[in-house]
Amino acid sequence: MSITVKNLRVSFDTPHGAVEAVRGVSFTIGREKVGIVGESGSGKSLTARSILQLLPSRARMTADELSFDGIDILATRERAMRRIRGKRAGLILQDPKHSLNPVMTAGAQIAESWRAHRGGSRRAAMEAAENLLEQVQIREPGRVARAYPHELSGGMGQRVMIAMMLAPDPEFLIADEPTSALDATVQAEIMRLIDQIASERGMGLLLISHDLPLVSHFCDRVLVMYAGRVVEELRAGELGQARHGYTRGLLSCLPSLTHPTARLNVMQREASWLA
Amino acid sequence: MAGVMVDVQDLRVHFGSVEAVRGVSFEVARGSAFGLVGESGSGKSSVLRALAGLNSDWSGTMRVDGADLTPRRERAFFRRLQMVFQDPYASLHPRQTIDRILSEPLIVHGFDEIDRRIARALDEVSLPAGMRFRYPHQLSGGQRQRVAIARALISEPEVLLLDEPTSALDVSVQAEVLNLLADLREARGLTYLMVGHNLAVVTHLCQSLAVMVNGEIVETVSSDDLRAGRVQSPHTAALRDLSLDLAEAHGEPAGAEPTFGAGPGEIARRAL
Amino acid sequence: MTHAAPLQDAPEGRRAWLLSQTPQSRRQAAWGNAYRRWLQFRANTLAMIGLVTVLALILAALFAPLLATHDPSAINLENRLQPPSAANWLGTDDLGRDLYSRVLHGTQVTLGMVVAVVVLVAPIGLAVGVFAGFVGGWVDTLLMRVTDVFMAFPKLVLALAFVAALQPGITSAVIAIALTAWPPLARLARAETLTIRESDFINAVRLTGAGRLRIILRHVAPLCLPSMIVRVALDISGIILTAAGLGFLGMGAQPPMPEWGTMIASTSGFILSQWWVPTIPGVAILLASLAFNLLGDGLRDVLDPKQE
């Protein structure tokens, strides 16, 4: 299972002309955990969604190569994409309040995901749903299965999303800012859960985030994106040896508990980074 | 400066049928910054809302500059106390220009020289004058938060309530906004009450903080003590460990490099 | 107050002024915003068709006396039930009156009724809905139960009952239609207000110490306007149909007034022989309703604040 991206470009039409949001991004992902870090507007989310052809309709995508386990994504039609999405590659989004159906119980949604890809009776699906809820470390799976999304906390909602995504047993997972809407403690718990699940099942993981320390803590490799380009690629433990000005800027502007400063370092953006 | 600016004693706040805050007490000295740290559901935002007068279902005592607060607030109260909200995408009226948004508090309080005050407010938060007649959706998250800060300060309050002001921002923007808040506090002698869940961010801006769990304060500690690990409650210790855990992942911050625009001020290094 | 940069004569200059990312005044910002929306609207073909048709109808209504070829009430029994020809572009009806001129004058009647209803209904619906939604409590309950009462009746039935109680005629028809058209608008305004009421930007305005009336008028109501405008545009097609229905049942405009529904009613017997006589007013009703529908849809795409 490997994903290859070569020279990916995504652009949008605006009244002021075409704007390129992703400008020639290339990378490969195997059965490993890769993080893409960047600020809003860096193109990280669009890059991840391109892999599953989930771009907004106004977006135009080109690439020299974009393949999922040998399947050429660029040439794949929508119907074939549906066999990949969900079944082979799962997607977790940021805010469970927006990505869970508010009028279905959590258990029903997980069961639906199960049945869509694996078939089987409704009862079998509901049982599988509760089983999955246990796997995502929810202590009272029965109660949560019968609850509606608005009755669940942010962390629980995210666990439900993960369970839904796991139902078809995919090989690859894209997590788009899965913890940005959560508190610090819950963030860590959810990330540990994702990490554990990916390791146990031998899944590939693509983690999108703006939180560099969080990503480097849980990924093997980190790609840093700025203005639509990958400006640096690092192994997780090597952040201290980051060379590009943007990466170093990101690291240095964080407030630190142990090394307090009167003023935080502010990123000085160089025009050369846009080249 | 001596004197207690915000004094809260045994505050209980109800949010619907739930008791979100269950007997909370703390003091904020004039000109200082105090933090309230806790997870979602700990009640920290409810304390802020009760202080701001957005929630009138509370009991206990709340005093601002010695004066007791009642469930209904006078207009004069809002000249002394203002609030910056968490979500920059929701705290500005989507159909009003920045100019209109900033003029509203001035009009309500009957200020004069509105034009000049607006121009000055934008300047204080380092927003270019060209942004003045834009709509919120034409601004980035960081710019919107600056507008929110400008709006809060335009009526010249003495106390600023900050509800996770940087949670929704990128780290680079967060650094700028935190610096801005620190500068403003010093320049105007403001008193801050800040709510957050990120310990590093809260300790950066505040001299002392209280940790809230389930509607109660489990510990009140100074930032210095927290950094050094002199804490009593296991909750506080856990929060501190978590923060350190993540910080270790990227080793030491490259704060000593002069090429990154480090501003004036010392870089203090403390031994753990 | 800084003055707006002077409008340049060249179209590129004006366009640049409108699309500027740094407007210099509220006027420039508002115009720029409107222009952007217009560009968006213009890209929608169906919406443009709707707009052009509506504009054509308005022009027809305004200039009917000039555009008509004959006097709409001139009876000419020798020339009755003629098919379309060079003399009578759409033929003549059972009394020899020119159909084209009658349909044209009918535009005046129909659009006049539409305007009258909208002018009555929109402000009342908006005011009731926003007030009920913002204030809440027993005021909300009371106002909503009142709207429930009106909504319980099917439009045509209530209109019929009302008109039957008063004298049949255009005025009664307008009032009757207005009575059934305002409750959905009030409900819509209330629903929008309930969402808006809890947002942080309204809280921020509360924190200025502004009174409730100011908040409702200057901050909440303007946000309800876009959805109200869309709803009204879409409702207009329903108003046209109800007016035509009342006319058809003899309860609205009375003959010889050239209201489209009335025209169909009085000539429906000829549908199998001189089919164009009752059909042409029917087509006019269809076109008018469709045009407002398309316009409303297009407006919704452009005005929906969630798109921003």
mmCIF file with all atom_site columns, N, CA and C in Angstrom, chain C residues 52-112:
data_model
loop_
_atom_site.group_PDB
_atom_site.id
_atom_site.type_symbol
_atom_site.label_atom_id
_atom_site.label_alt_id
_atom_site.label_comp_id
_atom_site.label_asym_id
_atom_site.label_entity_id
_atom_site.label_seq_id
_atom_site.pdbx_PDB_ins_code
_atom_site.Cartn_x
_atom_site.Cartn_y
_atom_site.Cartn_z
_atom_site.occupancy
_atom_site.B_iso_or_equiv
_atom_site.pdbx_formal_charge
_atom_site.auth_seq_id
_atom_site.auth_comp_id
_atom_site.auth_asym_id
_atom_site.auth_atom_id
_atom_site.pdbx_PDB_model_num
ATOM 1   N N  . VAL C 1 52  ? -34.402 38.834 -16.289 1.00 0.00 ? 52  VAL C N  1
ATOM 2   C CA . VAL C 1 52  ? -34.792 39.527 -17.534 1.00 0.00 ? 52  VAL C CA 1
ATOM 3   C C  . VAL C 1 52  ? -36.297 39.450 -17.726 1.00 0.00 ? 52  VAL C C  1
ATOM 4   N N  . THR C 1 53  ? -36.867 38.276 -17.468 1.00 0.00 ? 53  THR C N  1
ATOM 5   C CA . THR C 1 53  ? -38.316 38.127 -17.637 1.00 0.00 ? 53  THR C CA 1
ATOM 6   C C  . THR C 1 53  ? -39.065 39.031 -16.665 1.00 0.00 ? 53  THR C C  1
ATOM 7   N N  . VAL C 1 54  ? -38.611 39.062 -15.421 1.00 0.00 ? 54  VAL C N  1
ATOM 8   C CA . VAL C 1 54  ? -39.289 39.923 -14.446 1.00 0.00 ? 54  VAL C CA 1
ATOM 9   C C  . VAL C 1 54  ? -39.196 41.379 -14.870 1.00 0.00 ? 54  VAL C C  1
ATOM 10  N N  . LEU C 1 55  ? -38.026 41.770 -15.320 1.00 0.00 ? 55  LEU C N  1
ATOM 11  C CA . LEU C 1 55  ? -37.868 43.155 -15.776 1.00 0.00 ? 55  LEU C CA 1
ATOM 12  C C  . LEU C 1 55  ? -38.793 43.434 -16.954 1.00 0.00 ? 55  LEU C C  1
ATOM 13  N N  . ALA C 1 56  ? -38.902 42.464 -17.868 1.00 0.00 ? 56  ALA C N  1
ATOM 14  C CA . ALA C 1 56  ? -39.798 42.639 -19.011 1.00 0.00 ? 56  ALA C CA 1
ATOM 15  C C  . ALA C 1 56  ? -41.238 42.806 -18.541 1.00 0.00 ? 56  ALA C C  1
ATOM 16  N N  . LEU C 1 57  ? -41.622 42.022 -17.541 1.00 0.00 ? 57  LEU C N  1
ATOM 17  C CA . LEU C 1 57  ? -42.980 42.135 -16.999 1.00 0.00 ? 57  LEU C CA 1
ATOM 18  C C  . LEU C 1 57  ? -43.208 43.507 -16.390 1.00 0.00 ? 57  LEU C C  1
ATOM 19  N N  . ILE C 1 58  ? -42.194 43.975 -15.647 1.00 0.00 ? 58  ILE C N  1
ATOM 20  C CA . ILE C 1 58  ? -42.344 45.283 -15.015 1.00 0.00 ? 58  ILE C CA 1
ATOM 21  C C  . ILE C 1 58  ? -42.488 46.365 -16.078 1.00 0.00 ? 58  ILE C C  1
ATOM 22  N N  . LEU C 1 59  ? -41.650 46.259 -17.106 1.00 0.00 ? 59  LEU C N  1
ATOM 23  C CA . LEU C 1 59  ? -41.742 47.242 -18.180 1.00 0.00 ? 59  LEU C CA 1
ATOM 24  C C  . LEU C 1 59  ? -43.099 47.167 -18.866 1.00 0.00 ? 59  LEU C C  1
ATOM 25  N N  . ALA C 1 60  ? -43.558 45.939 -19.088 1.00 0.00 ? 60  ALA C N  1
ATOM 26  C CA . ALA C 1 60  ? -44.869 45.768 -19.720 1.00 0.00 ? 60  ALA C CA 1
ATOM 27  C C  . ALA C 1 60  ? -45.948 46.413 -18.869 1.00 0.00 ? 60  ALA C C  1
ATOM 28  N N  . ALA C 1 61  ? -45.847 46.229 -17.561 1.00 0.00 ? 61  ALA C N  1
ATOM 29  C CA . ALA C 1 61  ? -46.865 46.808 -16.680 1.00 0.00 ? 61  ALA C CA 1
ATOM 30  C C  . ALA C 1 61  ? -46.812 48.331 -16.711 1.00 0.00 ? 61  ALA C C  1
ATOM 31  N N  . LEU C 1 62  ? -45.593 48.872 -16.702 1.00 0.00 ? 62  LEU C N  1
ATOM 32  C CA . LEU C 1 62  ? -45.455 50.324 -16.655 1.00 0.00 ? 62  LEU C CA 1
ATOM 33  C C  . LEU C 1 62  ? -45.890 50.973 -17.964 1.00 0.00 ? 62  LEU C C  1
ATOM 34  N N  . PHE C 1 63  ? -45.564 50.320 -19.080 1.00 0.00 ? 63  PHE C N  1
ATOM 35  C CA . PHE C 1 63  ? -45.811 50.960 -20.378 1.00 0.00 ? 63  PHE C CA 1
ATOM 36  C C  . PHE C 1 63  ? -46.920 50.287 -21.155 1.00 0.00 ? 63  PHE C C  1
ATOM 37  N N  . ALA C 1 64  ? -47.801 49.600 -20.454 1.00 0.00 ? 64  ALA C N  1
ATOM 38  C CA . ALA C 1 64  ? -48.875 48.876 -21.140 1.00 0.00 ? 64  ALA C CA 1
ATOM 39  C C  . ALA C 1 64  ? -49.665 49.748 -22.115 1.00 0.00 ? 64  ALA C C  1
ATOM 40  N N  . PRO C 1 65  ? -50.072 50.941 -21.696 1.00 0.00 ? 65  PRO C N  1
ATOM 41  C CA . PRO C 1 65  ? -50.864 51.747 -22.647 1.00 0.00 ? 65  PRO C CA 1
ATOM 42  C C  . PRO C 1 65  ? -50.083 52.044 -23.923 1.00 0.00 ? 65  PRO C C  1
ATOM 43  N N  . LEU C 1 66  ? -48.760 52.209 -23.798 1.00 0.00 ? 66  LEU C N  1
ATOM 44  C CA . LEU C 1 66  ? -47.968 52.527 -24.986 1.00 0.00 ? 66  LEU C CA 1
ATOM 45  C C  . LEU C 1 66  ? -47.738 51.297 -25.848 1.00 0.00 ? 66  LEU C C  1
ATOM 46  N N  . LEU C 1 67  ? -47.558 50.144 -25.166 1.00 0.00 ? 67  LEU C N  1
ATOM 47  C CA . LEU C 1 67  ? -47.185 48.941 -25.917 1.00 0.00 ? 67  LEU C CA 1
ATOM 48  C C  . LEU C 1 67  ? -48.388 48.210 -26.498 1.00 0.00 ? 67  LEU C C  1
ATOM 49  N N  . ALA C 1 68  ? -49.572 48.508 -25.958 1.00 0.00 ? 68  ALA C N  1
ATOM 50  C CA . ALA C 1 68  ? -50.747 47.782 -26.456 1.00 0.00 ? 68  ALA C CA 1
ATOM 51  C C  . ALA C 1 68  ? -51.108 48.269 -27.852 1.00 0.00 ? 68  ALA C C  1
ATOM 52  N N  . THR C 1 69  ? -51.671 47.367 -28.617 1.00 0.00 ? 69  THR C N  1
ATOM 53  C CA . THR C 1 69  ? -52.067 47.745 -29.973 1.00 0.00 ? 69  THR C CA 1
ATOM 54  C C  . THR C 1 69  ? -53.521 48.201 -30.022 1.00 0.00 ? 69  THR C C  1
ATOM 55  N N  . HIS C 1 70  ? -54.313 47.712 -29.073 1.00 0.00 ? 70  HIS C N  1
ATOM 56  C CA . HIS C 1 70  ? -55.729 48.084 -29.063 1.00 0.00 ? 70  HIS C CA 1
ATOM 57  C C  . HIS C 1 70  ? -56.134 48.505 -27.652 1.00 0.00 ? 70  HIS C C  1
ATOM 58  N N  . ASP C 1 71  ? -57.327 49.046 -27.540 1.00 0.00 ? 71  ASP C N  1
ATOM 59  C CA . ASP C 1 71  ? -57.911 49.307 -26.232 1.00 0.00 ? 71  ASP C CA 1
ATOM 60  C C  . ASP C 1 71  ? -58.354 47.956 -25.668 1.00 0.00 ? 71  ASP C C  1
ATOM 61  N N  . PRO C 1 72  ? -57.889 47.584 -24.461 1.00 0.00 ? 72  PRO C N  1
ATOM 62  C CA . PRO C 1 72  ? -58.188 46.245 -23.939 1.00 0.00 ? 72  PRO C CA 1
ATOM 63  C C  . PRO C 1 72  ? -59.671 46.007 -23.685 1.00 0.00 ? 72  PRO C C  1
ATOM 64  N N  . SER C 1 73  ? -60.450 47.051 -23.547 1.00 0.00 ? 73  SER C N  1
ATOM 65  C CA . SER C 1 73  ? -61.868 46.809 -23.297 1.00 0.00 ? 73  SER C CA 1
ATOM 66  C C  . SER C 1 73  ? -62.736 47.108 -24.509 1.00 0.00 ? 73  SER C C  1
ATOM 67  N N  . ALA C 1 74  ? -62.084 47.332 -25.656 1.00 0.00 ? 74  ALA C N  1
ATOM 68  C CA . ALA C 1 74  ? -62.883 47.646 -26.850 1.00 0.00 ? 74  ALA C CA 1
ATOM 69  C C  . ALA C 1 74  ? -63.530 46.390 -27.391 1.00 0.00 ? 74  ALA C C  1
ATOM 70  N N  . ILE C 1 75  ? -64.832 46.342 -27.369 1.00 0.00 ? 75  ILE C N  1
ATOM 71  C CA . ILE C 1 75  ? -65.565 45.154 -27.816 1.00 0.00 ? 75  ILE C CA 1
ATOM 72  C C  . ILE C 1 75  ? -65.812 45.253 -29.323 1.00 0.00 ? 75  ILE C C  1
ATOM 73  N N  . ASN C 1 76  ? -65.594 44.153 -29.980 1.00 0.00 ? 76  ASN C N  1
ATOM 74  C CA . ASN C 1 76  ? -65.772 44.125 -31.443 1.00 0.00 ? 76  ASN C CA 1
ATOM 75  C C  . ASN C 1 76  ? -66.343 42.765 -31.814 1.00 0.00 ? 76  ASN C C  1
ATOM 76  N N  . LEU C 1 77  ? -67.686 42.659 -31.728 1.00 0.00 ? 77  LEU C N  1
ATOM 77  C CA . LEU C 1 77  ? -68.301 41.337 -31.827 1.00 0.00 ? 77  LEU C CA 1
ATOM 78  C C  . LEU C 1 77  ? -68.118 40.698 -33.197 1.00 0.00 ? 77  LEU C C  1
ATOM 79  N N  . GLU C 1 78  ? -67.837 41.519 -34.210 1.00 0.00 ? 78  GLU C N  1
ATOM 80  C CA . GLU C 1 78  ? -67.640 40.896 -35.525 1.00 0.00 ? 78  GLU C CA 1
ATOM 81  C C  . GLU C 1 78  ? -66.316 40.165 -35.582 1.00 0.00 ? 78  GLU C C  1
ATOM 82  N N  . ASN C 1 79  ? -65.395 40.569 -34.693 1.00 0.00 ? 79  ASN C N  1
ATOM 83  C CA . ASN C 1 79  ? -64.037 40.037 -34.765 1.00 0.00 ? 79  ASN C CA 1
ATOM 84  C C  . ASN C 1 79  ? -63.747 39.034 -33.660 1.00 0.00 ? 79  ASN C C  1
ATOM 85  N N  . ARG C 1 80  ? -64.829 38.384 -33.113 1.00 0.00 ? 80  ARG C N  1
ATOM 86  C CA . ARG C 1 80  ? -64.578 37.558 -31.957 1.00 0.00 ? 80  ARG C CA 1
ATOM 87  C C  . ARG C 1 80  ? -63.899 36.249 -32.315 1.00 0.00 ? 80  ARG C C  1
ATOM 88  N N  . LEU C 1 81  ? -63.128 35.731 -31.341 1.00 0.00 ? 81  LEU C N  1
ATOM 89  C CA . LEU C 1 81  ? -62.491 34.419 -31.405 1.00 0.00 ? 81  LEU C CA 1
ATOM 90  C C  . LEU C 1 81  ? -61.611 34.234 -32.640 1.00 0.00 ? 81  LEU C C  1
ATOM 91  N N  . GLN C 1 82  ? -60.889 35.264 -32.989 1.00 0.00 ? 82  GLN C N  1
ATOM 92  C CA . GLN C 1 82  ? -59.980 35.179 -34.121 1.00 0.00 ? 82  GLN C CA 1
ATOM 93  C C  . GLN C 1 82  ? -58.650 34.591 -33.673 1.00 0.00 ? 82  GLN C C  1
ATOM 94  N N  . PRO C 1 83  ? -58.025 33.755 -34.494 1.00 0.00 ? 83  PRO C N  1
ATOM 95  C CA . PRO C 1 83  ? -56.683 33.255 -34.154 1.00 0.00 ? 83  PRO C CA 1
ATOM 96  C C  . PRO C 1 83  ? -55.658 34.376 -34.311 1.00 0.00 ? 83  PRO C C  1
ATOM 97  N N  . PRO C 1 84  ? -54.433 34.169 -33.805 1.00 0.00 ? 84  PRO C N  1
ATOM 98  C CA . PRO C 1 84  ? -53.391 35.200 -33.920 1.00 0.00 ? 84  PRO C CA 1
ATOM 99  C C  . PRO C 1 84  ? -53.161 35.579 -35.375 1.00 0.00 ? 84  PRO C C  1
ATOM 100 N N  . SER C 1 85  ? -53.018 36.880 -35.598 1.00 0.00 ? 85  SER C N  1
ATOM 101 C CA . SER C 1 85  ? -52.829 37.360 -36.966 1.00 0.00 ? 85  SER C CA 1
ATOM 102 C C  . SER C 1 85  ? -52.054 38.658 -36.912 1.00 0.00 ? 85  SER C C  1
ATOM 103 N N  . ALA C 1 86  ? -51.860 39.250 -38.078 1.00 0.00 ? 86  ALA C N  1
ATOM 104 C CA . ALA C 1 86  ? -51.101 40.508 -38.103 1.00 0.00 ? 86  ALA C CA 1
ATOM 105 C C  . ALA C 1 86  ? -51.871 41.605 -37.388 1.00 0.00 ? 86  ALA C C  1
ATOM 106 N N  . ALA C 1 87  ? -53.184 41.559 -37.497 1.00 0.00 ? 87  ALA C N  1
ATOM 107 C CA . ALA C 1 87  ? -53.989 42.614 -36.869 1.00 0.00 ? 87  ALA C CA 1
ATOM 108 C C  . ALA C 1 87  ? -54.040 42.426 -35.348 1.00 0.00 ? 87  ALA C C  1
ATOM 109 N N  . ASN C 1 88  ? -54.290 41.178 -34.919 1.00 0.00 ? 88  ASN C N  1
ATOM 110 C CA . ASN C 1 88  ? -54.342 40.871 -33.479 1.00 0.00 ? 88  ASN C CA 1
ATOM 111 C C  . ASN C 1 88  ? -53.269 39.843 -33.198 1.00 0.00 ? 88  ASN C C  1
ATOM 112 N N  . TRP C 1 89  ? -52.182 40.309 -32.593 1.00 0.00 ? 89  TRP C N  1
ATOM 113 C CA . TRP C 1 89  ? -50.992 39.459 -32.448 1.00 0.00 ? 89  TRP C CA 1
ATOM 114 C C  . TRP C 1 89  ? -51.252 38.159 -31.710 1.00 0.00 ? 89  TRP C C  1
ATOM 115 N N  . LEU C 1 90  ? -52.168 38.189 -30.749 1.00 0.00 ? 90  LEU C N  1
ATOM 116 C CA . LEU C 1 90  ? -52.465 36.947 -30.025 1.00 0.00 ? 90  LEU C CA 1
ATOM 117 C C  . LEU C 1 90  ? -53.919 36.528 -30.243 1.00 0.00 ? 90  LEU C C  1
ATOM 118 N N  . GLY C 1 91  ? -54.570 37.126 -31.214 1.00 0.00 ? 91  GLY C N  1
ATOM 119 C CA . GLY C 1 91  ? -55.966 36.768 -31.474 1.00 0.00 ? 91  GLY C CA 1
ATOM 120 C C  . GLY C 1 91  ? -56.923 37.601 -30.646 1.00 0.00 ? 91  GLY C C  1
ATOM 121 N N  . THR C 1 92  ? -58.197 37.237 -30.703 1.00 0.00 ? 92  THR C N  1
ATOM 122 C CA . THR C 1 92  ? -59.204 37.973 -29.936 1.00 0.00 ? 92  THR C CA 1
ATOM 123 C C  . THR C 1 92  ? -60.007 37.003 -29.083 1.00 0.00 ? 92  THR C C  1
ATOM 124 N N  . ASP C 1 93  ? -60.658 37.560 -28.048 1.00 0.00 ? 93  ASP C N  1
ATOM 125 C CA . ASP C 1 93  ? -61.433 36.690 -27.150 1.00 0.00 ? 93  ASP C CA 1
ATOM 126 C C  . ASP C 1 93  ? -62.884 36.641 -27.579 1.00 0.00 ? 93  ASP C C  1
ATOM 127 N N  . ASP C 1 94  ? -63.737 36.144 -26.679 1.00 0.00 ? 94  ASP C N  1
ATOM 128 C CA . ASP C 1 94  ? -65.132 35.917 -27.069 1.00 0.00 ? 94  ASP C CA 1
ATOM 129 C C  . ASP C 1 94  ? -65.914 37.209 -27.286 1.00 0.00 ? 94  ASP C C  1
ATOM 130 N N  . LEU C 1 95  ? -65.381 38.346 -26.876 1.00 0.00 ? 95  LEU C N  1
ATOM 131 C CA . LEU C 1 95  ? -66.067 39.610 -27.137 1.00 0.00 ? 95  LEU C CA 1
ATOM 132 C C  . LEU C 1 95  ? -65.307 40.440 -28.169 1.00 0.00 ? 95  LEU C C  1
ATOM 133 N N  . GLY C 1 96  ? -64.342 39.811 -28.857 1.00 0.00 ? 96  GLY C N  1
ATOM 134 C CA . GLY C 1 96  ? -63.616 40.524 -29.901 1.00 0.00 ? 96  GLY C CA 1
ATOM 135 C C  . GLY C 1 96  ? -62.526 41.432 -29.365 1.00 0.00 ? 96  GLY C C  1
ATOM 136 N N  . ARG C 1 97  ? -62.228 41.350 -28.095 1.00 0.00 ? 97  ARG C N  1
ATOM 137 C CA . ARG C 1 97  ? -61.187 42.219 -27.550 1.00 0.00 ? 97  ARG C CA 1
ATOM 138 C C  . ARG C 1 97  ? -59.828 41.612 -27.859 1.00 0.00 ? 97  ARG C C  1
ATOM 139 N N  . ASP C 1 98  ? -58.871 42.474 -28.154 1.00 0.00 ? 98  ASP C N  1
ATOM 140 C CA . ASP C 1 98  ? -57.533 42.016 -28.530 1.00 0.00 ? 98  ASP C CA 1
ATOM 141 C C  . ASP C 1 98  ? -56.855 41.349 -27.332 1.00 0.00 ? 98  ASP C C  1
ATOM 142 N N  . LEU C 1 99  ? -56.435 40.096 -27.515 1.00 0.00 ? 99  LEU C N  1
ATOM 143 C CA . LEU C 1 99  ? -55.850 39.347 -26.397 1.00 0.00 ? 99  LEU C CA 1
ATOM 144 C C  . LEU C 1 99  ? -54.494 39.897 -25.969 1.00 0.00 ? 99  LEU C C  1
ATOM 145 N N  . TYR C 1 100 ? -53.698 40.284 -26.932 1.00 0.00 ? 100 TYR C N  1
ATOM 146 C CA . TYR C 1 100 ? -52.365 40.802 -26.607 1.00 0.00 ? 100 TYR C CA 1
ATOM 147 C C  . TYR C 1 100 ? -52.474 42.021 -25.687 1.00 0.00 ? 100 TYR C C  1
ATOM 148 N N  . SER C 1 101 ? -53.374 42.938 -26.050 1.00 0.00 ? 101 SER C N  1
ATOM 149 C CA . SER C 1 101 ? -53.514 44.146 -25.224 1.00 0.00 ? 101 SER C CA 1
ATOM 150 C C  . SER C 1 101 ? -54.057 43.796 -23.850 1.00 0.00 ? 101 SER C C  1
ATOM 151 N N  . ARG C 1 102 ? -54.961 42.810 -23.800 1.00 0.00 ? 102 ARG C N  1
ATOM 152 C CA . ARG C 1 102 ? -55.541 42.454 -22.519 1.00 0.00 ? 102 ARG C CA 1
ATOM 153 C C  . ARG C 1 102 ? -54.504 41.797 -21.616 1.00 0.00 ? 102 ARG C C  1
ATOM 154 N N  . VAL C 1 103 ? -53.698 40.905 -22.215 1.00 0.00 ? 103 VAL C N  1
ATOM 155 C CA . VAL C 1 103 ? -52.657 40.259 -21.407 1.00 0.00 ? 103 VAL C CA 1
ATOM 156 C C  . VAL C 1 103 ? -51.673 41.309 -20.896 1.00 0.00 ? 103 VAL C C  1
ATOM 157 N N  . LEU C 1 104 ? -51.353 42.258 -21.768 1.00 0.00 ? 104 LEU C N  1
ATOM 158 C CA . LEU C 1 104 ? -50.418 43.320 -21.382 1.00 0.00 ? 104 LEU C CA 1
ATOM 159 C C  . LEU C 1 104 ? -50.960 44.141 -20.220 1.00 0.00 ? 104 LEU C C  1
ATOM 160 N N  . HIS C 1 105 ? -52.215 44.511 -20.315 1.00 0.00 ? 105 HIS C N  1
ATOM 161 C CA . HIS C 1 105 ? -52.809 45.274 -19.212 1.00 0.00 ? 105 HIS C CA 1
ATOM 162 C C  . HIS C 1 105 ? -52.980 44.408 -17.979 1.00 0.00 ? 105 HIS C C  1
ATOM 163 N N  . GLY C 1 106 ? -53.143 43.116 -18.231 1.00 0.00 ? 106 GLY C N  1
ATOM 164 C CA . GLY C 1 106 ? -53.251 42.207 -17.094 1.00 0.00 ? 106 GLY C CA 1
ATOM 165 C C  . GLY C 1 106 ? -51.979 42.193 -16.266 1.00 0.00 ? 106 GLY C C  1
ATOM 166 N N  . THR C 1 107 ? -50.850 42.478 -16.941 1.00 0.00 ? 107 THR C N  1
ATOM 167 C CA . THR C 1 107 ? -49.593 42.550 -16.195 1.00 0.00 ? 107 THR C CA 1
ATOM 168 C C  . THR C 1 107 ? -49.686 43.620 -15.114 1.00 0.00 ? 107 THR C C  1
ATOM 169 N N  . GLN C 1 108 ? -50.309 44.734 -15.482 1.00 0.00 ? 108 GLN C N  1
ATOM 170 C CA . GLN C 1 108 ? -50.471 45.816 -14.503 1.00 0.00 ? 108 GLN C CA 1
ATOM 171 C C  . GLN C 1 108 ? -51.235 45.323 -13.287 1.00 0.00 ? 108 GLN C C  1
ATOM 172 N N  . VAL C 1 109 ? -52.342 44.615 -13.558 1.00 0.00 ? 109 VAL C N  1
ATOM 173 C CA . VAL C 1 109 ? -53.183 44.146 -12.460 1.00 0.00 ? 109 VAL C CA 1
ATOM 174 C C  . VAL C 1 109 ? -52.394 43.175 -11.579 1.00 0.00 ? 109 VAL C C  1
ATOM 175 N N  . THR C 1 110 ? -51.780 42.195 -12.231 1.00 0.00 ? 110 THR C N  1
ATOM 176 C CA . THR C 1 110 ? -51.089 41.160 -11.468 1.00 0.00 ? 110 THR C CA 1
ATOM 177 C C  . THR C 1 110 ? -49.936 41.734 -10.656 1.00 0.00 ? 110 THR C C  1
ATOM 178 N N  . LEU C 1 111 ? -49.080 42.478 -11.321 1.00 0.00 ? 111 LEU C N  1
ATOM 179 C CA . LEU C 1 111 ? -47.930 43.013 -10.586 1.00 0.00 ? 111 LEU C CA 1
ATOM 180 C C  . LEU C 1 111 ? -48.365 44.012 -9.527  1.00 0.00 ? 111 LEU C C  1
ATOM 181 N N  . GLY C 1 112 ? -49.421 44.728 -9.826  1.00 0.00 ? 112 GLY C N  1
ATOM 182 C CA . GLY C 1 112 ? -49.940 45.663 -8.823  1.00 0.00 ? 112 GLY C CA 1
ATOM 183 C C  . GLY C 1 112 ? -50.367 44.920 -7.575  1.00 0.00 ? 112 GLY C C  1
#
